[in-house]
Short mmCIF file of C-alpha atoms in Angstrom, two decimals:
data_model
loop_
_atom_site.label_atom_id
_atom_site.label_comp_id
_atom_site.label_asym_id
_atom_site.label_seq_id
_atom_site.Cartn_x
_atom_site.Cartn_y
_atom_site.Cartn_z
CA MET A 262 10.63 23.21 30.99
CA ILE A 263 6.75 24.99 30.58
CA LYS A 264 6.53 28.36 29.58
CA ALA A 265 2.97 30.52 28.43
CA ARG A 266 2.78 33.73 28.06
CA ASN A 267 -0.75 34.94 27.46
CA VAL A 268 -2.45 31.74 26.58
CA SER A 269 -5.32 31.58 26.28
CA LEU A 270 -7.90 28.87 24.53
CA VAL A 271 -11.47 29.99 22.94
CA TYR A 272 -12.65 26.81 21.61
CA ARG A 273 -15.69 26.83 18.16
CA ASP A 274 -18.39 26.95 19.97
CA GLY A 275 -17.34 30.24 21.78
CA THR A 276 -16.45 28.47 25.18
CA VAL A 277 -13.56 30.27 26.72
CA ALA A 278 -11.42 27.43 28.27
CA LEU A 279 -8.33 28.96 28.85
CA ASP A 280 -8.04 32.46 29.49
CA ASP A 281 -4.73 34.77 30.03
CA VAL A 282 -2.64 32.10 31.29
CA ASN A 283 1.00 32.57 32.49
CA LEU A 284 3.30 29.79 33.70
CA ASP A 285 7.17 29.11 34.09
CA LEU A 286 7.73 25.23 35.55
CA HIS A 287 10.81 24.42 35.65
CA ALA A 288 12.37 20.58 34.90
CA GLY A 289 12.23 18.36 37.39
CA GLY A 290 9.34 19.93 39.83
CA LEU A 291 6.11 18.71 40.85
CA TYR A 292 2.86 20.13 39.91
CA TYR A 293 -0.86 19.87 40.80
CA VAL A 294 -3.33 21.38 38.63
CA ILE A 295 -6.06 21.37 41.15
CA GLY A 296 -9.93 23.35 40.54
CA PRO A 297 -13.04 21.67 39.46
CA SER A 298 -14.14 19.83 37.07
CA GLY A 299 -14.89 22.04 33.73
CA SER A 300 -12.22 24.53 35.30
CA GLY A 301 -9.90 24.53 32.07
CA LYS A 302 -7.96 21.27 33.61
CA THR A 303 -8.10 18.61 30.97
CA SER A 304 -7.99 21.85 28.36
CA LEU A 305 -4.49 22.58 29.62
CA MET A 306 -2.95 19.30 29.29
CA LYS A 307 -4.50 18.88 25.87
CA LEU A 308 -1.83 21.59 25.27
CA LEU A 309 0.63 20.20 26.73
CA ILE A 310 0.97 17.40 25.00
CA GLY A 311 -0.60 19.11 21.22
CA ILE A 312 -4.14 18.00 21.37
CA GLU A 313 -5.70 21.47 21.30
CA PHE A 314 -3.38 24.31 20.07
CA PRO A 315 -3.84 28.36 22.23
CA THR A 316 -6.18 30.28 20.43
CA THR A 317 -4.44 33.31 21.68
CA GLY A 318 -0.50 33.73 23.27
CA PHE A 319 2.53 31.69 23.15
CA LEU A 320 3.50 28.63 24.86
CA GLU A 321 6.38 25.99 24.70
CA VAL A 322 6.78 22.99 26.08
CA MET A 323 10.72 21.44 26.33
CA GLY A 324 11.33 24.25 24.37
CA GLN A 325 9.37 23.65 21.59
CA PRO A 326 6.59 26.19 20.77
CA MET A 327 3.34 24.00 20.04
CA ARG A 328 1.78 25.63 17.23
CA LYS A 329 -1.20 23.85 14.74
CA ARG A 330 2.15 24.15 12.01
CA GLU A 331 4.18 22.40 13.44
CA THR A 332 2.07 19.35 14.62
CA ALA A 333 5.47 17.18 13.07
CA LYS A 334 7.83 18.83 15.82
CA ILE A 335 4.97 18.22 18.00
CA ARG A 336 4.82 14.22 17.33
CA LYS A 337 8.34 14.64 18.48
CA LEU A 338 8.23 16.03 21.32
CA ARG A 339 5.62 13.35 22.31
CA ARG A 340 8.27 10.95 23.07
CA ASP A 341 9.58 12.39 25.61
CA ILE A 342 6.10 13.32 27.72
CA GLY A 343 4.83 10.52 29.71
CA PRO A 344 1.37 10.81 29.09
CA VAL A 345 -1.64 9.10 31.93
CA PHE A 346 -4.70 9.87 29.78
CA GLN A 347 -8.02 10.05 32.29
CA GLU A 348 -9.50 7.09 30.23
CA PHE A 349 -6.58 5.13 30.12
CA LYS A 350 -6.15 4.93 27.04
CA LEU A 351 -4.60 1.09 26.37
CA ILE A 352 -5.09 -0.92 23.96
CA SER A 353 -7.56 -3.60 24.28
CA GLY A 354 -6.43 -7.71 23.78
CA ARG A 355 -2.70 -6.78 24.80
CA THR A 356 -1.55 -7.70 28.36
CA ALA A 357 -0.07 -4.90 30.86
CA ILE A 358 3.53 -5.85 29.62
CA GLU A 359 2.61 -4.51 25.45
CA ASN A 360 0.67 -1.46 26.37
CA VAL A 361 3.46 -1.10 28.64
CA ILE A 362 6.52 -2.23 25.47
CA MET A 363 4.06 -0.81 22.99
CA GLY A 364 5.05 3.10 24.17
CA MET A 365 8.65 2.41 23.65
CA ARG A 366 8.31 0.10 19.99
CA PHE A 367 9.37 3.02 18.34
CA LEU A 368 12.06 4.99 20.43
CA ASP A 369 15.73 3.68 19.20
CA ILE A 370 15.60 1.46 22.63
CA PRO A 371 16.53 -2.36 22.36
CA MET A 372 13.73 -4.53 22.64
CA ASN A 373 15.30 -6.91 25.33
CA LYS A 374 16.15 -2.73 27.39
CA ALA A 375 12.47 -2.17 26.46
CA LYS A 376 10.93 -5.69 27.86
CA GLU A 377 14.06 -5.03 31.28
CA LEU A 378 12.69 -1.14 31.31
CA ALA A 379 8.67 -2.17 31.19
CA LYS A 380 9.09 -5.00 34.00
CA ASN A 381 10.37 -2.69 35.99
CA ALA A 382 8.29 0.29 35.68
CA LEU A 383 5.39 -2.86 36.39
CA VAL A 384 6.78 -3.76 40.07
CA ARG A 385 7.65 -0.22 40.42
CA VAL A 386 3.09 0.29 40.59
CA GLY A 387 3.17 -3.47 42.50
CA LEU A 388 1.63 -4.97 39.09
CA GLU A 389 4.21 -7.73 38.54
CA HIS A 390 2.18 -9.99 38.24
CA LYS A 391 -0.03 -9.04 35.97
CA ALA A 392 2.31 -7.99 33.83
CA PHE A 393 0.82 -11.46 30.66
CA THR A 394 -3.30 -10.64 31.90
CA LEU A 395 -4.94 -8.67 28.87
CA VAL A 396 -5.91 -5.31 30.35
CA ASP A 397 -9.69 -5.94 29.59
CA ARG A 398 -9.62 -8.30 32.95
CA LEU A 399 -7.56 -5.67 34.92
CA SER A 400 -9.34 -3.38 37.74
CA TYR A 401 -9.90 0.08 37.11
CA GLY A 402 -6.86 0.64 40.04
CA GLU A 403 -4.50 -2.08 37.86
CA ALA A 404 -5.49 -0.41 34.89
CA GLN A 405 -4.88 2.95 36.16
CA ARG A 406 -0.94 1.70 37.58
CA VAL A 407 -0.43 -0.31 33.25
CA ALA A 408 -0.93 3.39 32.07
CA ILE A 409 1.35 4.57 34.95
CA ALA A 410 3.97 2.25 33.97
CA ARG A 411 3.71 3.00 29.98
CA ALA A 412 4.21 6.48 30.55
CA VAL A 413 7.59 6.00 33.03
CA ALA A 414 9.12 3.10 31.42
CA ARG A 415 10.03 4.83 28.18
CA ARG A 416 11.48 7.96 31.02
CA PRO A 417 9.88 10.97 30.15
CA ALA A 418 11.38 14.28 30.72
CA LEU A 419 7.42 15.09 31.54
CA ILE A 420 4.72 13.07 33.01
CA LEU A 421 1.18 14.52 32.41
CA ALA A 422 -1.58 12.76 34.20
CA ASP A 423 -5.01 13.79 33.10
CA GLU A 424 -7.07 12.93 36.64
CA PRO A 425 -5.37 10.28 37.22
CA THR A 426 -7.25 8.68 40.57
CA GLY A 427 -11.06 9.45 38.37
CA ASN A 428 -12.99 6.63 40.42
CA LEU A 429 -10.57 5.04 42.53
CA ASP A 430 -11.82 5.44 46.23
CA HIS A 431 -9.19 7.69 48.54
CA ASP A 432 -7.09 4.81 49.54
CA ASN A 433 -6.10 3.60 46.52
CA ALA A 434 -6.12 7.08 45.00
CA VAL A 435 -3.60 8.52 47.55
CA LYS A 436 -1.82 5.88 46.61
CA ILE A 437 -1.07 6.54 43.02
CA PHE A 438 -0.83 10.35 43.65
CA ARG A 439 2.01 8.77 45.81
CA LEU A 440 3.42 7.00 43.09
CA LEU A 441 3.14 9.22 40.34
CA GLU A 442 5.08 12.02 43.16
CA SER A 443 7.77 8.73 42.90
CA PHE A 444 8.76 9.45 39.86
CA LYS A 445 9.45 13.79 39.92
CA ASP A 446 13.26 13.89 40.25
CA ARG A 447 15.79 16.51 38.99
CA ASN A 448 15.21 14.72 35.06
CA THR A 449 11.62 14.56 35.32
CA THR A 450 8.43 16.80 35.83
CA VAL A 451 5.19 15.69 36.80
CA LEU A 452 2.14 18.07 36.40
CA ILE A 453 -0.43 16.08 37.64
CA THR A 454 -4.87 17.05 37.32
CA THR A 455 -6.94 16.60 39.91
CA HIS A 456 -10.30 17.74 41.52
CA ALA A 457 -10.01 16.30 44.76
CA THR A 458 -7.75 18.27 46.33
CA HIS A 459 -8.31 16.95 49.58
CA LEU A 460 -6.46 13.73 48.67
CA ILE A 461 -3.42 15.98 48.37
CA GLY A 462 -2.92 17.81 51.23
CA GLY A 463 -0.17 15.56 52.46
CA CYS A 464 1.73 16.06 49.16
CA ASN A 465 5.86 17.50 47.92
CA ALA A 466 4.55 19.41 45.84
CA ASP A 467 6.76 22.38 44.21
CA ALA A 468 3.34 24.42 43.38
CA LEU A 469 -0.39 24.10 43.04
CA LEU A 470 -2.37 25.84 39.72
CA CYS A 471 -4.64 26.73 40.76
CA VAL A 472 -7.84 26.54 37.37
CA GLU A 473 -11.22 28.62 38.50
CA LYS A 474 -12.90 30.06 35.39
CA GLY A 475 -10.07 29.22 32.24
CA LYS A 476 -7.59 31.73 34.73
CA ILE A 477 -4.66 30.19 37.07
CA SER A 478 -3.52 31.34 39.61
CA ILE A 479 0.01 30.02 41.44
CA GLU A 480 0.07 28.41 45.32
CA ARG A 481 3.78 27.88 45.94
CA ARG A 482 4.80 25.36 47.86
CA GLY A 483 7.99 24.00 47.05
CA GLY A 484 10.07 27.73 46.05
CA ARG A 485 10.14 26.62 42.47
CA THR A 486 8.47 28.52 40.56
CA MET B 105 13.70 -4.77 12.27
CA LYS B 106 13.68 -4.55 15.88
CA ASN B 107 9.38 -4.25 15.18
CA ILE B 108 9.39 -6.63 12.22
CA GLY B 109 7.70 -10.36 14.44
CA TYR B 110 5.41 -6.52 16.00
CA PHE B 111 4.36 -5.94 12.58
CA LEU B 112 3.40 -9.54 11.56
CA ARG B 113 1.45 -10.37 14.53
CA GLU B 114 -0.62 -6.47 13.52
CA ALA B 115 -1.42 -7.87 9.69
CA GLY B 116 -2.27 -10.29 11.05
CA LYS B 117 -4.31 -9.47 14.07
CA ILE B 118 -6.23 -6.55 11.18
CA ILE B 119 -6.65 -9.62 8.73
CA ARG B 120 -8.40 -12.06 11.64
CA TYR B 121 -10.40 -9.20 12.22
CA ASN B 122 -12.03 -8.91 9.30
CA SER B 123 -11.36 -12.20 7.68
CA VAL B 124 -14.79 -12.95 6.22
CA SER B 125 -14.40 -9.55 4.15
CA ASN B 126 -10.76 -9.80 4.00
CA ILE B 127 -11.03 -13.37 2.37
CA PHE B 128 -13.20 -12.43 -0.56
CA SER B 129 -10.97 -9.37 -1.02
CA PHE B 130 -8.47 -12.55 -1.93
CA LEU B 131 -10.16 -14.60 -3.47
CA GLY B 132 -11.80 -11.12 -5.48
CA THR B 133 -7.93 -10.33 -6.32
CA GLY B 134 -7.13 -13.34 -6.83
CA LEU B 135 -9.56 -13.61 -9.71
CA ILE B 136 -9.44 -10.08 -11.04
CA LEU B 137 -5.84 -10.76 -11.55
CA PHE B 138 -6.08 -14.16 -12.97
CA LEU B 139 -8.30 -12.10 -15.76
CA LEU B 140 -5.67 -10.00 -16.10
CA GLY B 141 -3.16 -13.17 -16.97
CA LEU B 142 -5.91 -14.83 -18.98
CA VAL B 143 -5.53 -10.93 -21.38
CA VAL B 144 -2.00 -10.92 -21.18
CA ALA B 145 -2.01 -14.87 -22.20
CA VAL B 146 -4.22 -14.33 -24.91
CA TRP B 147 -2.32 -10.88 -26.17
CA GLY B 148 1.08 -12.79 -25.98
CA ILE B 149 -0.17 -15.53 -28.07
CA SER B 150 -1.78 -12.67 -30.70
CA SER B 151 1.40 -10.46 -30.36
CA GLN B 152 3.17 -14.29 -31.85
CA LEU B 153 1.07 -14.59 -34.14
CA VAL B 154 0.69 -11.46 -35.95
CA VAL B 155 4.62 -10.97 -35.50
CA LEU B 156 4.59 -14.40 -37.48
CA LEU B 157 1.89 -13.91 -39.65
CA GLN B 158 3.96 -10.52 -40.65
CA GLN B 159 7.02 -12.75 -40.78
CA GLU B 160 5.33 -14.75 -43.61
CA ALA B 161 3.70 -11.96 -45.11
CA GLU B 162 3.88 -12.10 -48.83
CA ILE B 163 2.71 -11.01 -51.95
CA SER B 164 2.40 -13.21 -55.46
CA ALA B 165 4.11 -11.17 -58.49
CA TYR B 166 3.19 -12.16 -62.13
CA PHE B 167 5.12 -12.66 -65.43
CA ASP B 168 3.67 -10.09 -68.29
CA LYS B 169 5.78 -13.33 -70.34
CA LEU B 170 7.11 -16.07 -69.17
CA PRO B 171 11.26 -14.78 -68.92
CA GLU B 172 14.27 -17.22 -70.62
CA ASN B 173 15.61 -16.58 -67.05
CA PRO B 174 13.88 -16.24 -63.95
CA GLU B 175 16.93 -15.43 -62.09
CA ASP B 176 17.57 -11.92 -63.54
CA ILE B 177 14.03 -10.74 -62.07
CA ILE B 178 14.23 -12.47 -59.48
CA ASN B 179 17.92 -11.13 -58.43
CA SER B 180 15.87 -7.74 -58.91
CA ILE B 181 13.38 -8.04 -56.00
CA LYS B 182 15.70 -10.02 -54.14
CA SER B 183 17.44 -6.18 -54.09
CA ILE B 184 14.58 -4.15 -53.12
CA ASP B 185 14.81 -2.69 -49.27
CA GLY B 186 11.52 -4.79 -47.51
CA VAL B 187 12.07 -8.06 -49.38
CA TRP B 188 14.05 -10.85 -47.53
CA ASN B 189 13.34 -13.68 -50.00
CA VAL B 190 12.25 -14.58 -53.41
CA SER B 191 10.93 -18.46 -54.61
CA TYR B 192 9.90 -18.79 -57.96
CA VAL B 193 6.24 -21.13 -58.04
CA GLY B 194 6.53 -23.42 -61.17
CA ALA B 195 3.04 -23.53 -63.16
CA GLU B 196 3.52 -27.67 -61.56
CA GLU B 197 3.65 -27.20 -58.81
CA ALA B 198 1.93 -23.43 -58.49
CA ARG B 199 -1.13 -27.24 -59.53
CA SER B 200 0.18 -29.58 -56.89
CA ARG B 201 -0.03 -26.77 -54.62
CA MET B 202 -3.77 -26.35 -56.03
CA GLU B 203 -3.89 -29.71 -55.53
CA ASN B 204 -3.34 -30.32 -51.81
CA ILE B 205 -5.41 -26.92 -51.07
CA LEU B 206 -8.43 -28.52 -52.89
CA GLY B 207 -8.27 -31.85 -51.63
CA ASP B 208 -11.01 -34.49 -52.16
CA GLU B 209 -12.00 -31.03 -54.53
CA SER B 210 -9.47 -31.67 -56.78
CA HIS B 211 -10.25 -33.78 -59.25
CA ILE B 212 -12.20 -30.66 -60.57
CA LEU B 213 -8.12 -29.79 -61.89
CA ASP B 214 -9.09 -32.50 -65.17
CA LEU B 215 -11.95 -30.63 -66.15
CA PHE B 216 -9.64 -28.26 -67.62
CA GLU B 217 -6.98 -29.58 -70.78
CA LYS B 218 -3.99 -28.14 -69.65
CA ASN B 219 -2.71 -26.59 -66.80
CA PRO B 220 -4.32 -23.76 -66.09
CA PHE B 221 -1.55 -22.17 -63.61
CA GLU B 222 0.73 -20.06 -65.39
CA PRO B 223 4.43 -19.54 -63.23
CA TYR B 224 5.01 -16.65 -60.62
CA LEU B 225 7.11 -15.38 -57.86
CA GLU B 226 6.45 -15.80 -54.12
CA ILE B 227 7.89 -12.64 -51.95
CA ARG B 228 8.29 -12.73 -48.68
CA ILE B 229 8.45 -9.26 -47.44
CA HIS B 230 8.62 -7.29 -44.00
CA LEU B 231 4.80 -5.75 -43.88
CA ASP B 232 5.46 -2.61 -42.56
CA LYS B 233 7.20 -1.46 -45.95
CA ILE B 234 4.64 -3.12 -47.98
CA ASP B 235 4.20 0.07 -49.84
CA PRO B 236 7.60 0.99 -51.51
CA VAL B 237 7.97 -2.98 -52.51
CA LEU B 238 5.01 -3.33 -54.18
CA GLN B 239 5.37 0.27 -56.10
CA SER B 240 9.38 -1.48 -56.39
CA ILE B 241 7.94 -4.62 -57.61
CA ARG B 242 6.13 -3.48 -60.12
CA ASN B 243 8.00 -1.03 -62.06
CA ILE B 244 10.30 -3.74 -63.18
CA LYS B 245 10.43 -4.58 -66.53
CA GLY B 246 8.63 -8.30 -66.98
CA ILE B 247 6.35 -8.05 -64.00
CA ASP B 248 2.68 -7.70 -64.98
CA TYR B 249 1.15 -8.23 -61.85
CA VAL B 250 1.12 -8.06 -58.79
CA ARG B 251 -1.04 -9.37 -55.78
CA ASP B 252 -0.60 -8.21 -52.49
CA ASN B 253 -3.62 -9.50 -50.11
CA ARG B 254 -2.89 -6.08 -49.00
CA GLU B 255 -6.14 -6.58 -47.03
CA VAL B 256 -5.74 -9.88 -45.19
CA LEU B 257 -2.66 -8.30 -43.33
CA GLU B 258 -4.63 -4.89 -42.42
CA GLN B 259 -7.00 -7.36 -40.39
CA ILE B 260 -4.47 -9.42 -38.94
CA LYS B 261 -2.33 -5.81 -37.76
CA GLY B 262 -6.34 -4.24 -36.46
CA ILE B 263 -6.59 -8.17 -33.98
CA SER B 264 -3.54 -7.25 -33.04
CA ARG B 265 -4.22 -3.18 -32.83
CA ALA B 266 -7.60 -4.07 -30.94
CA LEU B 267 -5.92 -7.02 -28.51
CA GLU B 268 -3.41 -4.79 -27.05
CA ILE B 269 -5.85 -1.22 -26.62
CA LEU B 270 -8.27 -4.46 -24.98
CA GLY B 271 -4.92 -5.27 -22.79
CA TYR B 272 -4.27 -2.82 -21.51
CA LEU B 273 -8.29 -1.64 -20.73
CA VAL B 274 -8.04 -4.85 -18.78
CA ILE B 275 -4.82 -3.96 -17.20
CA ALA B 276 -6.47 -0.18 -16.41
CA ALA B 277 -10.12 -1.66 -15.06
CA VAL B 278 -7.35 -4.86 -12.56
CA SER B 279 -5.68 -1.84 -11.60
CA ILE B 280 -8.59 0.49 -10.55
CA THR B 281 -10.45 -2.51 -9.17
CA THR B 282 -7.99 -3.95 -7.23
CA LEU B 283 -6.53 0.04 -6.00
CA VAL B 284 -10.45 0.90 -4.79
CA ILE B 285 -10.22 -2.68 -2.88
CA ILE B 286 -7.36 -2.74 -0.84
CA SER B 287 -7.68 0.43 0.02
CA HIS B 288 -11.05 -0.11 1.14
CA MET B 289 -10.06 -2.84 3.38
CA ILE B 290 -6.96 -0.99 4.64
CA ARG B 291 -10.20 2.79 5.42
CA GLN B 292 -12.17 -0.14 7.45
CA GLY B 293 -8.68 -1.56 9.20
CA ILE B 294 -8.22 2.07 10.08
CA TYR B 295 -11.88 2.48 11.48
CA HIS B 296 -11.62 -0.90 13.78
CA ASN B 297 -8.42 0.69 15.31
CA ARG B 298 -9.33 3.50 15.26
CA GLU B 299 -9.17 3.77 18.68
CA GLN B 300 -5.09 2.04 19.29
CA ILE B 301 -4.30 4.65 15.98
CA LYS B 302 -5.15 7.56 18.43
CA THR B 303 -2.94 6.57 21.63
CA LEU B 304 0.19 5.71 19.62
CA ARG B 305 -0.16 9.25 17.91
CA LEU B 306 -1.00 10.50 21.33
CA LEU B 307 2.96 8.23 22.52
CA GLY B 308 4.10 10.02 19.53
CA ALA B 309 4.49 7.77 17.65
CA PRO B 310 5.65 8.43 14.13
CA ASP B 311 3.19 7.44 10.66
CA ARG B 312 4.87 4.82 9.06
CA PHE B 313 5.26 2.87 12.83
CA ILE B 314 1.72 2.79 12.77
CA GLY B 315 1.08 2.61 9.39
CA PHE B 316 3.54 -0.37 8.56
CA PRO B 317 1.01 -3.61 9.25
CA PHE B 318 -1.80 -1.87 7.08
CA VAL B 319 0.77 -1.22 4.14
CA LEU B 320 1.97 -5.49 5.56
CA VAL B 321 -1.69 -6.67 4.97
CA GLY B 322 -2.72 -4.35 1.28
CA PHE B 323 0.39 -6.20 0.19
CA LEU B 324 -0.44 -9.56 1.47
CA LEU B 325 -4.33 -9.48 0.76
CA THR B 326 -3.10 -8.41 -3.23
CA PHE B 327 0.29 -10.75 -3.08
CA GLY B 328 -1.93 -14.27 -1.73
CA GLY B 329 -4.36 -13.11 -4.38
CA GLY B 330 -1.90 -12.35 -7.24
CA LEU B 331 -0.14 -16.16 -6.00
CA LEU B 332 -3.55 -17.73 -6.03
CA ALA B 333 -3.16 -16.30 -10.00
CA SER B 334 -0.37 -17.63 -10.52
CA ALA B 335 -1.55 -21.20 -9.88
CA LEU B 336 -4.75 -20.17 -11.83
CA ILE B 337 -2.81 -19.54 -14.87
CA THR B 338 -0.59 -22.03 -14.75
CA VAL B 339 -2.91 -24.34 -14.58
CA LEU B 340 -4.57 -23.35 -16.98
CA ILE B 341 -1.81 -22.49 -20.21
CA ASN B 342 -1.23 -25.67 -19.07
CA ARG B 343 -3.62 -27.81 -19.69
CA GLY B 344 -4.23 -24.58 -22.89
CA TYR B 345 -0.58 -25.87 -24.67
CA ALA B 346 -1.51 -29.87 -23.97
CA GLN B 347 -4.92 -29.06 -25.54
CA LEU B 348 -3.80 -26.56 -28.66
CA GLY B 349 -0.64 -28.14 -29.66
CA GLY B 350 -2.79 -31.89 -29.97
CA ALA B 351 -6.13 -29.96 -31.83
CA MET B 352 -4.58 -27.20 -34.01
CA PRO B 353 -0.29 -27.84 -34.09
CA PHE B 354 -0.97 -24.81 -36.89
CA ILE B 355 -1.22 -22.50 -33.84
CA PRO B 356 1.66 -21.06 -33.72
CA LEU B 357 2.56 -20.90 -29.52
CA PRO B 358 4.95 -18.90 -28.30
CA PRO B 359 7.12 -20.99 -25.89
CA LYS B 360 5.22 -22.39 -23.22
CA ASP B 361 7.94 -21.09 -19.50
CA ARG B 362 8.93 -17.97 -21.37
CA LEU B 363 4.86 -17.48 -21.05
CA LEU B 364 3.82 -18.28 -18.22
CA LEU B 365 7.11 -16.78 -16.85
CA GLY B 366 6.16 -13.07 -18.24
CA ILE B 367 3.20 -13.98 -16.96
CA VAL B 368 3.89 -15.40 -13.37
CA THR B 369 6.34 -12.12 -12.91
CA LEU B 370 3.99 -9.19 -13.85
CA LEU B 371 1.14 -11.27 -11.62
CA LEU B 372 3.42 -11.40 -8.84
CA SER B 373 5.05 -7.88 -9.52
CA GLY B 374 1.54 -6.04 -10.50
CA SER B 375 -0.43 -7.64 -6.94
CA ALA B 376 2.64 -6.30 -4.71
CA ALA B 377 2.85 -2.70 -6.27
CA LEU B 378 -0.82 -2.34 -6.37
CA GLY B 379 -0.99 -3.19 -2.85
CA ILE B 380 0.96 -1.34 -1.93
CA LEU B 381 -0.25 1.04 -3.67
CA GLY B 382 -3.53 0.67 -1.75
CA SER B 383 -2.62 0.36 1.28
CA LEU B 384 -1.06 3.84 0.56
CA PHE B 385 -3.98 4.92 -0.76
CA GLY B 386 -6.57 3.72 2.01
CA LEU B 387 -3.79 5.03 4.64
CA SER B 388 -4.21 8.64 3.07
CA SER B 389 -7.60 8.10 5.34
CA ILE B 390 -5.97 8.29 8.68
CA ASN B 391 -4.29 11.53 7.92
CA LYS B 392 -7.42 12.94 7.62
CA GLU B 393 -9.79 11.04 10.54
CA ASN B 394 -6.93 10.96 13.13
CA GLN B 395 -5.19 13.82 13.09
CA GLY B 396 -3.43 14.96 17.01
#
């Protein structure tokens, strides 16, 4: 699913975001990427979705080498990824269900089916009653759940959630984690970054990827890494 | 096709978002296209005029002495390539024509004791063959002098050429202006929607999906302008024909319906093409500004 060999990411200003990272993450796994703020978690997510590219080393996501010259193929690859962004990136002026459907409009999914998938996803995140509410009027936690619904509705092979609990309180943060964990199955890999390590105590992750100053060490949990 | 409703809604949203600028763009494009229509109309009418005048291009040939049988000379001239009609004008007819031209002043002809006009041949030719025709006629035995009206004909040709060049210049100016207006509007739309565009790209949306509503906006704005221009030019040509036809019936106007159909077709197809092209120019900025 994800293969990294000696991957480093150095920004233009010389900041070393990731340093000699080696990973082998398998399909259907649940992985938490943990570490303090500024350790390189978001940089890893940016590499995995193709916003940034490795300065050195080789990175492959679902068989697609992540190279700058392959941006067209990477754009296609993103259709198999369900991203949950730290700042949600919902489209304002649209309802919750419109935002969820938006992630499927350009896929080969008939509109009736897309509506059904969107509705089911909103039910799954507990927001069916807000389906026709403008996202601008949702609370922070609700907006986060719409973002999750958008990511999962199209049944991606890989869910990438970057700090999905952001500023949520303890209970809501745990709920979001459990919700994201629930999407893990044989076909879907879930990767969640968080600096709130105290919230993932009871998680059933396959592994924790501990990021510290750009280096990643792997702490196995489920023995599948 | 499943997204056509979405694309139309998006286009409407983009237009509404910057409604004042878009209304002015629509009006501006409409008026620019109206000017184009106007120039094309004048061009069409003048071309018709030139063609008719060229068809009417006429030279006069005078005899060295009154021939006993002018038919021989007439037949010789008719056989020249580039001549399409020859008619004999007798001295009395020549005088009568001059009286018609002089109108109230025709009494001055009475000052002459006898008819001052001589018979001559009125020869209609194809203007592009004037030189060889003149040479051939001058070589015919019995012809003394040929008056060719070349200056007038050359002037008409010159005016026609100038109008043609002006037409091309106006087409170029209208095209460039419309492209700049529309691409600018599209860039503004892209700028206002940059966050949405970034999100769609991160979700894997292809450029054609992201860009189509913008192309639609460009098309709708300029095509709307084309419709406005067509309506204005239709009104103008209808009124113009009504007035010119009454006041100056001697001006050879082309058939109104044919002229209108040509101009409206040009305006609508041109506006649609310019709208799409302008949008595509505007969209090129999406690739520069929103990579990711």
